[in-house]
């Protein structure tokens, strides 16, 4: 039997999803959210010509021959702190004390920093001097941030699909945008299954193991920007699985792990067939072959394989792109590189995702496997900083061969 190729499986899954609705949220809650509209500027920035130094605003023509021996001496006619408008226009032969960020008075064409004057005293409350000596000449525009130097009215600032970072929030604040159009968070119902699973914190009895996938998958869903509906751990009975799935009501996706192999207690696939619609089961991939996709009633359902590495890799390959599609930010985000194998490796002909440590040596990236690649060996995943992707049909690769790698920590 030929198994469905990974790419075909992904394509089939992605077809069932589209971007979610747009909502408006306050700027201070928007970090990590994804923009649902392009943002352009409705103003120039800086908004007004202002000083980039504490100093004196003046006219360049009035300090043309200023030097240490023969400073230009100008009357100080105004005092302009940040946040206040100048009280009047500057005329020929005059100077105004000005602080960083304060609006430049009309008539001035440069700011001379205090360090280049005889008034280098910036202690709070220092009274305005009557006159100031200027020891240096100045260029037109010196120490002035002109209106529109950084951003012009109408300029594109942030694209739809951008995941908002701290600097983006600052930018939006600079533009005065208080409510941000973002995609609503995908609601994902998360289910683990298996009679052997014990929540951490409870004592393990004979034959039991701790539930791992709930924690891994929850963390991955949270960092991907999802809201989680916790379905808990279902027992290996059709009743318990159905009972859990029935709580998934307004989910955009049900994500489960385990219970989809060929074991006598793997009911999940049968329940999807009976209560919904099975699109496919099993793919040409390692780890994670028993991947299941379909609908539980009207809700898209992805069943990941149960072994901890299978669930992790399955999430990266199939669930990550689905979430990105719901969030309108393009489906492929994994940072990747070509890397050279430090050792020969064997694969089994399925598309394989191997745990590896990639390091750089003389400008070239090299990869070595982090340990045995059993689907339950999460430690080799913990030690890895990359997944090597060995294409379907390939069974052995020589040392030095270049392969594609997903870089995990970048
Ligand atoms: P299954 O597909 O149910 O046969 O599970 C395959 C393997 O993954 C079994 O060894 C399970 O014990 C293990 N497994 C399934 N779910 C989890 C989980 N949530 N945490 C840790 N191991 C799991
Ligand atoms: Mg099981």
Short mmCIF file of C-alpha atoms and ligand atoms in Angstrom, two decimals:
data_model
loop_
_atom_site.label_atom_id
_atom_site.label_comp_id
_atom_site.label_asym_id
_atom_site.label_seq_id
_atom_site.Cartn_x
_atom_site.Cartn_y
_atom_site.Cartn_z
CA UNK A 1 0.00 0.00 0.00
CA UNK A 2 1.42 3.41 -0.87
CA UNK A 3 1.16 5.89 1.95
CA UNK A 4 0.11 9.50 1.44
CA UNK A 5 3.10 11.82 0.98
CA UNK A 6 3.73 14.42 3.68
CA UNK A 7 3.19 17.32 1.28
CA UNK A 8 -0.07 15.93 -0.05
CA UNK A 9 -1.26 15.39 3.50
CA UNK A 10 -0.40 18.96 4.42
CA UNK A 11 -2.15 20.28 1.34
CA UNK A 12 -5.30 18.34 2.17
CA UNK A 13 -5.27 19.60 5.74
CA UNK A 14 -4.66 23.23 4.79
CA UNK A 15 -7.62 23.20 2.39
CA UNK A 16 -9.94 22.87 5.38
CA UNK A 17 -8.80 26.11 7.02
CA UNK A 18 -8.98 29.80 6.29
CA UNK A 19 -8.06 32.96 8.09
CA UNK A 20 -10.17 33.80 11.12
CA UNK A 21 -12.20 36.93 11.75
CA UNK A 22 -10.62 40.26 12.43
CA UNK A 23 -11.14 41.89 15.83
CA UNK A 24 -9.95 45.12 17.42
CA UNK A 25 -7.95 44.87 20.63
CA UNK A 26 -6.20 47.47 22.80
CA UNK A 27 -2.59 48.15 21.85
CA UNK A 28 -1.30 47.06 25.24
CA UNK A 29 -2.76 43.57 24.79
CA UNK A 30 -1.48 43.09 21.28
CA UNK A 31 2.04 41.71 21.68
CA UNK A 32 2.35 38.39 19.85
CA UNK A 33 -0.95 38.89 18.02
CA UNK A 34 -1.10 38.94 14.23
CA UNK A 35 -2.11 42.06 12.31
CA UNK A 36 -5.24 41.62 10.23
CA UNK A 37 -4.72 44.82 8.22
CA UNK A 38 -1.84 46.70 6.66
CA UNK A 39 -0.91 49.67 8.80
CA UNK A 40 0.11 52.89 7.12
CA UNK A 41 0.97 56.20 8.71
CA UNK A 42 -1.57 58.99 8.85
CA UNK A 43 1.02 61.54 9.90
CA UNK A 44 4.60 62.57 9.28
CA UNK A 45 7.13 61.54 11.91
CA UNK A 46 8.66 63.40 13.56
CA UNK A 47 5.44 65.36 13.73
CA UNK A 48 7.29 68.70 13.89
CA UNK A 49 10.85 69.97 13.47
CA UNK A 50 12.59 69.46 16.81
CA UNK A 51 15.97 69.53 18.45
CA UNK A 52 18.02 66.32 18.87
CA UNK A 53 20.27 67.96 21.51
CA UNK A 54 20.10 70.18 24.56
CA UNK A 55 21.50 73.45 23.21
CA UNK A 56 20.70 76.73 21.53
CA UNK A 57 18.56 77.23 18.45
CA UNK A 58 19.95 79.95 16.21
CA UNK A 59 20.63 81.06 12.66
CA UNK A 60 23.75 79.67 11.01
CA UNK A 61 24.47 83.10 9.50
CA UNK A 62 24.94 84.50 13.03
CA UNK A 63 27.77 82.10 13.97
CA UNK A 64 29.63 82.11 10.63
CA UNK A 65 32.96 83.13 12.15
CA UNK A 66 32.53 81.74 15.69
CA UNK A 67 35.60 80.13 17.25
CA UNK A 68 37.17 79.76 20.71
CA UNK A 69 39.07 83.06 20.39
CA UNK A 70 36.17 85.08 18.96
CA UNK A 71 32.88 83.48 19.94
CA UNK A 72 29.60 84.83 18.59
CA UNK A 73 27.65 86.40 21.46
CA UNK A 74 23.86 86.16 21.06
CA UNK A 75 21.02 87.31 23.33
CA UNK A 76 18.90 84.41 24.61
CA UNK A 77 15.28 85.37 23.89
CA UNK A 78 13.33 82.19 24.61
CA UNK A 79 13.45 79.01 26.68
CA UNK A 80 11.89 75.96 24.98
CA UNK A 81 11.48 72.76 26.99
CA UNK A 82 10.14 69.53 25.44
CA UNK A 83 6.36 69.62 25.23
CA UNK A 84 6.03 73.43 24.89
CA UNK A 85 5.76 75.57 21.77
CA UNK A 86 8.28 78.42 21.31
CA UNK A 87 6.85 81.73 22.47
CA UNK A 88 7.95 83.54 19.33
CA UNK A 89 9.83 83.42 16.06
CA UNK A 90 13.61 83.77 16.23
CA UNK A 91 14.97 86.90 14.54
CA UNK A 92 18.45 87.52 13.11
CA UNK A 93 21.10 87.71 15.83
CA UNK A 94 19.04 85.83 18.47
CA UNK A 95 19.30 82.46 20.19
CA UNK A 96 16.79 80.37 22.17
CA UNK A 97 17.65 77.74 24.76
CA UNK A 98 16.12 74.46 23.57
CA UNK A 99 15.90 70.94 25.02
CA UNK A 100 16.01 67.59 23.25
CA UNK A 101 12.67 66.88 21.60
CA UNK A 102 11.43 70.51 21.93
CA UNK A 103 9.88 72.15 18.85
CA UNK A 104 12.29 74.27 16.83
CA UNK A 105 11.31 77.95 16.73
CA UNK A 106 10.50 79.45 13.32
CA UNK A 107 13.48 81.36 12.00
CA UNK A 108 16.11 78.97 13.46
CA UNK A 109 18.06 76.75 11.07
CA UNK A 110 20.44 74.92 13.46
CA UNK A 111 20.91 73.87 17.06
CA UNK A 112 24.32 74.26 18.69
CA UNK A 113 24.80 71.82 21.59
CA UNK A 114 25.51 73.27 25.05
CA UNK A 115 29.00 71.74 24.93
CA UNK A 116 29.92 74.26 22.23
CA UNK A 117 28.79 77.27 24.29
CA UNK A 118 29.77 78.97 27.53
CA UNK A 119 26.51 77.75 29.10
CA UNK A 120 27.17 74.08 29.75
CA UNK A 121 25.17 74.01 32.94
CA UNK A 122 22.10 71.84 32.69
CA UNK A 123 21.23 71.44 36.36
CA UNK A 124 17.46 71.58 36.85
CA UNK A 125 16.19 75.09 37.55
CA UNK A 126 19.23 76.80 36.01
CA UNK A 127 17.94 80.26 35.04
CA UNK A 128 18.16 81.38 31.47
CA UNK A 129 21.36 83.35 30.73
CA UNK A 130 20.89 86.76 29.14
CA UNK A 131 23.53 86.05 26.56
CA UNK A 132 25.31 82.99 25.28
CA UNK A 133 28.76 82.66 23.73
CA UNK A 134 28.89 80.24 20.79
CA UNK A 135 32.34 78.79 20.12
CA UNK A 136 31.72 76.91 16.90
CA UNK A 137 30.17 77.43 13.50
CA UNK A 138 27.16 75.32 12.51
CA UNK A 139 25.76 73.72 9.38
CA UNK A 140 22.19 74.39 8.28
CA UNK A 141 20.03 71.62 9.78
CA UNK A 142 22.58 70.62 12.44
CA UNK A 143 20.95 68.76 15.36
CA UNK A 144 17.49 69.23 13.93
CA UNK A 145 15.12 66.33 13.38
CA UNK A 146 12.93 67.52 10.52
CA UNK A 147 9.23 66.80 10.26
CA UNK A 148 8.81 63.66 8.14
CA UNK A 149 12.50 62.63 8.31
CA UNK A 150 11.59 59.14 9.58
CA UNK A 151 8.15 58.48 8.15
CA UNK A 152 5.92 60.27 5.69
CA UNK A 153 2.15 60.51 5.70
CA UNK A 154 0.75 57.50 3.82
CA UNK A 155 3.88 55.37 4.14
CA UNK A 156 3.42 51.61 4.72
CA UNK A 157 4.56 50.73 8.22
CA UNK A 158 3.53 47.16 9.10
CA UNK A 159 2.05 44.49 6.83
CA UNK A 160 -1.00 42.35 7.47
CA UNK A 161 0.20 38.98 8.79
CA UNK A 162 2.94 40.50 10.95
CA UNK A 163 3.22 38.99 14.42
CA UNK A 164 3.53 42.03 16.65
CA UNK A 165 6.78 42.46 18.55
CA UNK A 166 7.67 45.00 21.23
CA UNK A 167 9.14 47.40 18.67
CA UNK A 168 5.98 47.12 16.57
CA UNK A 169 3.87 48.07 19.60
CA UNK A 170 6.09 51.09 20.10
CA UNK A 171 5.65 52.03 16.46
CA UNK A 172 1.88 51.75 16.70
CA UNK A 173 1.97 53.94 19.80
CA UNK A 174 4.09 56.47 17.93
CA UNK A 175 1.36 56.59 15.29
CA UNK A 176 -1.29 57.02 17.99
CA UNK A 177 -3.19 53.84 17.09
CA UNK A 178 -4.94 52.69 20.26
CA UNK A 179 -6.97 49.76 18.90
CA UNK A 180 -5.26 47.23 16.73
CA UNK A 181 -6.89 45.05 14.07
CA UNK A 182 -5.73 41.47 14.69
CA UNK A 183 -7.00 38.00 13.88
CA UNK A 184 -8.93 36.38 16.66
CA UNK A 185 -6.97 33.59 18.36
CA UNK A 186 -7.55 30.11 16.97
CA UNK A 187 -9.44 27.99 19.52
CA UNK A 188 -7.85 24.56 19.70
CA UNK A 189 -9.33 21.73 21.72
CA UNK A 190 -6.49 19.60 23.07
CA UNK A 191 -6.93 15.93 23.94
CA UNK A 192 -4.51 13.27 25.11
CA UNK A 193 -5.54 9.66 25.31
CA UNK A 194 -4.37 6.47 26.91
CA UNK A 195 -5.10 4.48 30.07
CA UNK A 196 -1.41 4.56 30.94
CA UNK A 197 -1.23 8.36 31.24
CA UNK A 198 -0.90 9.98 34.66
CA UNK A 199 -0.87 13.75 35.17
CA UNK A 200 2.33 15.03 36.73
CA UNK A 201 1.86 15.59 40.43
CA UNK A 202 0.06 12.29 40.87
CA UNK A 203 1.87 9.18 41.97
CA UNK A 204 2.76 6.69 39.23
CA UNK A 205 1.42 3.20 39.76
CA UNK A 206 2.78 0.08 38.07
CA UNK A 207 2.68 0.21 34.29
CA UNK A 208 1.78 3.88 34.11
CA UNK A 209 3.76 6.80 32.67
CA UNK A 210 3.45 10.53 32.92
CA UNK A 211 1.40 12.37 30.35
CA UNK A 212 3.93 14.25 28.22
CA UNK A 213 2.08 15.39 25.12
CA UNK A 214 -0.43 17.54 26.96
CA UNK A 215 2.44 19.69 28.19
CA UNK A 216 4.41 19.79 24.93
CA UNK A 217 1.41 20.48 22.75
CA UNK A 218 -0.07 23.02 25.12
CA UNK A 219 3.21 24.92 25.12
CA UNK A 220 3.42 24.82 21.34
CA UNK A 221 -0.18 25.98 20.97
CA UNK A 222 0.35 28.81 23.40
CA UNK A 223 3.49 30.07 21.71
CA UNK A 224 1.74 29.85 18.35
CA UNK A 225 -0.93 32.21 19.71
CA UNK A 226 -3.88 29.86 20.30
CA UNK A 227 -6.58 29.73 22.91
CA UNK A 228 -6.79 26.22 24.33
CA UNK A 229 -9.88 24.25 25.24
CA UNK A 230 -8.58 21.59 27.62
CA UNK A 231 -10.22 18.23 26.99
CA UNK A 232 -7.83 16.42 29.34
CA UNK A 233 -6.89 12.78 29.02
CA UNK A 234 -9.39 10.30 27.61
CA UNK A 235 -9.38 6.67 28.66
CA UNK A 236 -9.05 3.96 26.06
CA UNK A 237 -12.77 3.40 25.64
CA UNK A 238 -15.01 4.76 22.88
CA UNK A 239 -17.30 6.27 25.55
CA UNK A 240 -14.51 8.21 27.20
CA UNK A 241 -13.13 9.47 23.88
CA UNK A 242 -16.62 10.55 22.73
CA UNK A 243 -17.31 12.17 26.06
CA UNK A 244 -14.12 14.25 25.77
CA UNK A 245 -14.62 15.17 22.13
CA UNK A 246 -18.15 16.38 22.85
CA UNK A 247 -16.64 19.20 24.92
CA UNK A 248 -14.86 20.66 21.90
CA UNK A 249 -17.93 22.57 20.74
CA UNK A 250 -16.67 25.93 19.46
CA UNK A 251 -13.18 24.82 18.57
CA UNK A 252 -11.62 25.75 15.24
CA UNK A 253 -9.54 22.57 15.49
CA UNK A 254 -9.46 19.46 17.65
CA UNK A 255 -5.91 18.28 18.24
CA UNK A 256 -5.42 14.90 19.83
CA UNK A 257 -2.48 12.63 20.32
CA UNK A 258 -2.26 8.83 20.49
CA UNK A 259 -4.99 6.25 20.00
CA UNK A 260 -4.52 6.25 16.24
CA UNK A 261 -2.15 3.30 15.77
CA UNK A 262 -3.24 -0.24 15.03
CA UNK A 263 -3.59 -1.30 18.67
CA UNK A 264 -6.68 -2.98 20.02
CA UNK A 265 -7.43 0.09 22.13
CA UNK A 266 -7.00 2.73 19.44
CA UNK A 267 -10.55 3.95 18.94
CA UNK A 268 -10.02 7.45 17.73
CA UNK A 269 -9.93 6.78 14.01
CA UNK A 270 -13.11 4.70 14.23
CA UNK A 271 -14.89 7.48 16.12
CA UNK A 272 -13.93 10.05 13.48
CA UNK A 273 -15.26 7.69 10.80
CA UNK A 274 -18.52 7.16 12.66
CA UNK A 275 -19.21 10.63 14.06
CA UNK A 276 -17.68 12.71 11.31
CA UNK A 277 -15.61 12.08 8.30
CA UNK A 278 -12.15 10.59 7.88
CA UNK A 279 -10.04 12.29 5.22
CA UNK A 280 -6.89 10.23 5.66
CA UNK A 281 -5.09 8.01 8.10
CA UNK A 282 -1.39 7.20 7.96
CA UNK A 283 1.24 9.01 5.96
CA UNK A 284 4.67 8.33 4.58
CA UNK A 285 6.52 9.95 7.44
CA UNK A 286 8.86 9.07 10.28
CA UNK A 287 8.21 9.67 13.08
CA UNK A 288 4.45 10.09 13.05
CA UNK A 289 3.11 7.68 10.47
CA UNK A 290 -0.38 7.15 11.96
CA UNK A 291 -1.39 10.80 11.45
CA UNK A 292 -5.16 11.11 11.16
CA UNK A 293 -7.13 13.92 9.60
CA UNK A 294 -10.83 14.43 9.23
CA UNK A 295 -13.83 16.05 10.85
CA UNK A 296 -15.47 15.31 14.16
CA UNK A 297 -18.99 16.47 13.32
CA UNK A 298 -18.22 19.86 11.74
CA UNK A 299 -14.89 20.46 13.46
CA UNK A 300 -11.57 19.75 11.73
CA UNK A 301 -9.68 17.04 13.60
CA UNK A 302 -5.96 16.28 13.56
CA UNK A 303 -4.88 13.15 15.40
CA UNK A 304 -1.15 13.08 16.04
CA UNK A 305 0.71 9.88 16.77
CA UNK A 306 1.20 9.24 20.47
CA UNK A 307 4.91 8.92 20.97
CA UNK A 308 6.26 12.19 22.36
CA UNK A 309 8.61 12.91 19.45
CA UNK A 310 5.98 11.94 16.89
CA UNK A 311 3.52 14.35 18.46
CA UNK A 312 6.12 17.13 18.58
CA UNK A 313 7.26 16.69 14.99
CA UNK A 314 3.70 16.18 13.76
CA UNK A 315 2.77 19.47 15.35
CA UNK A 316 5.62 21.27 13.61
CA UNK A 317 4.88 19.77 10.22
CA UNK A 318 1.07 19.94 10.18
CA UNK A 319 -0.36 22.01 13.00
CA UNK A 320 2.00 24.97 12.87
CA UNK A 321 1.07 25.73 9.23
CA UNK A 322 -2.64 25.36 10.03
CA UNK A 323 -2.39 27.89 12.84
CA UNK A 324 -0.42 30.25 10.67
CA UNK A 325 -3.06 29.99 7.97
CA UNK A 326 -5.84 30.75 10.48
CA UNK A 327 -3.78 33.73 11.60
CA UNK A 328 -3.29 34.95 8.05
CA UNK A 329 0.49 34.86 8.19
CA UNK A 330 1.64 32.49 5.45
CA UNK A 331 2.01 28.79 6.06
CA UNK A 332 5.77 28.24 6.04
CA UNK A 333 7.71 29.99 8.74
CA UNK A 334 10.34 27.51 9.80
CA UNK A 335 13.80 28.92 9.41
CA UNK A 336 15.84 26.47 7.40
CA UNK A 337 19.27 25.91 5.93
CA UNK A 338 21.30 23.43 3.92
CA UNK A 339 23.59 21.50 6.25
CA UNK A 340 26.31 18.92 5.65
CA UNK A 341 26.18 15.54 7.40
CA UNK A 342 29.06 14.94 9.81
CA UNK A 343 28.34 11.20 9.71
CA UNK A 344 26.72 8.79 7.29
CA UNK A 345 23.06 8.14 8.15
CA UNK A 346 20.48 5.50 7.40
CA UNK A 347 16.83 6.27 6.78
CA UNK A 348 13.97 3.89 6.05
CA UNK A 349 12.59 5.41 2.85
CA UNK A 350 9.83 7.37 4.52
CA UNK A 351 10.14 11.18 4.68
CA UNK A 352 12.12 11.42 7.89
CA UNK A 353 12.60 14.16 10.42
CA UNK A 354 15.80 13.42 12.31
CA UNK A 355 16.90 15.14 15.49
CA UNK A 356 20.29 16.76 15.06
CA UNK A 357 22.70 19.28 16.42
CA UNK A 358 23.85 21.78 13.83
CA UNK A 359 27.02 23.77 14.32
CA UNK A 360 28.98 26.18 12.16
CA UNK A 361 32.59 25.59 11.25
CA UNK A 362 34.50 27.85 8.82
CA UNK A 363 31.27 29.27 7.46
CA UNK A 364 29.73 25.86 6.76
CA UNK A 365 26.89 24.24 8.75
CA UNK A 366 27.41 20.64 9.87
CA UNK A 367 24.86 18.31 11.45
CA UNK A 368 25.20 15.25 13.62
CA UNK A 369 22.34 13.19 15.06
CA UNK A 370 21.68 13.68 18.76
CA UNK A 371 21.03 10.08 19.69
CA UNK A 372 18.84 7.21 18.73
CA UNK A 373 15.84 8.26 16.74
CA UNK A 374 13.16 6.19 18.44
CA UNK A 375 9.81 8.04 18.43
CA UNK A 376 9.67 7.90 22.22
CA UNK A 377 13.18 9.26 22.84
CA UNK A 378 12.34 12.84 23.71
CA UNK A 379 15.82 13.41 25.14
CA UNK A 380 17.35 13.38 21.65
CA UNK A 381 14.78 16.08 20.76
CA UNK A 382 15.79 18.08 23.81
CA UNK A 383 19.44 17.91 22.75
CA UNK A 384 18.67 18.86 19.16
CA UNK A 385 18.67 22.31 17.63
CA UNK A 386 17.51 21.13 14.23
CA UNK A 387 15.42 18.59 12.37
CA UNK A 388 17.03 17.12 9.28
CA UNK A 389 14.56 16.36 6.54
CA UNK A 390 15.43 13.21 4.65
CA UNK A 391 13.23 12.93 1.56
CA UNK A 392 11.02 9.93 0.87
CA UNK A 393 12.77 7.18 -1.05
CA UNK A 394 16.20 7.88 0.43
CA UNK A 395 17.66 5.07 2.51
CA UNK A 396 21.25 6.00 3.12
CA UNK A 397 23.27 9.16 2.93
CA UNK A 398 27.05 9.46 2.94
CA UNK A 399 29.00 11.65 5.31
CA UNK A 400 29.30 15.12 3.73
CA UNK A 401 25.94 14.99 1.90
CA UNK A 402 23.94 18.23 2.04
CA UNK A 403 20.42 17.98 3.43
CA UNK A 404 17.67 20.43 4.32
CA UNK A 405 17.35 21.29 8.03
CA UNK A 406 14.79 23.16 10.07
CA UNK A 407 16.60 25.29 12.62
CA UNK A 408 14.67 25.10 15.87
CA UNK A 409 16.18 27.71 18.12
CA UNK A 410 16.30 30.66 15.75
P1 LIG B 1 -0.70 4.93 21.00
O1 LIG B 1 -0.77 5.57 19.65
O2 LIG B 1 -1.86 5.26 21.84
O3 LIG B 1 -0.46 3.47 20.88
O4 LIG B 1 0.59 5.55 21.71
C1 LIG B 1 1.89 5.30 21.22
C2 LIG B 1 2.90 5.46 22.31
O5 LIG B 1 2.92 6.79 22.74
C3 LIG B 1 2.63 4.62 23.54
O6 LIG B 1 3.85 4.14 24.03
C4 LIG B 1 2.02 5.60 24.51
O7 LIG B 1 2.22 5.27 25.86
C5 LIG B 1 2.76 6.86 24.18
N1 LIG B 1 1.96 8.04 24.50
C6 LIG B 1 0.75 8.31 24.02
N2 LIG B 1 0.29 9.47 24.53
C7 LIG B 1 1.25 9.93 25.34
C8 LIG B 1 1.36 11.08 26.16
N3 LIG B 1 0.40 12.00 26.24
N4 LIG B 1 2.50 11.24 26.87
C9 LIG B 1 3.48 10.33 26.80
N5 LIG B 1 3.45 9.26 26.03
C10 LIG B 1 2.33 9.03 25.31
MG1 LIG B 2 -2.71 4.52 23.49
#
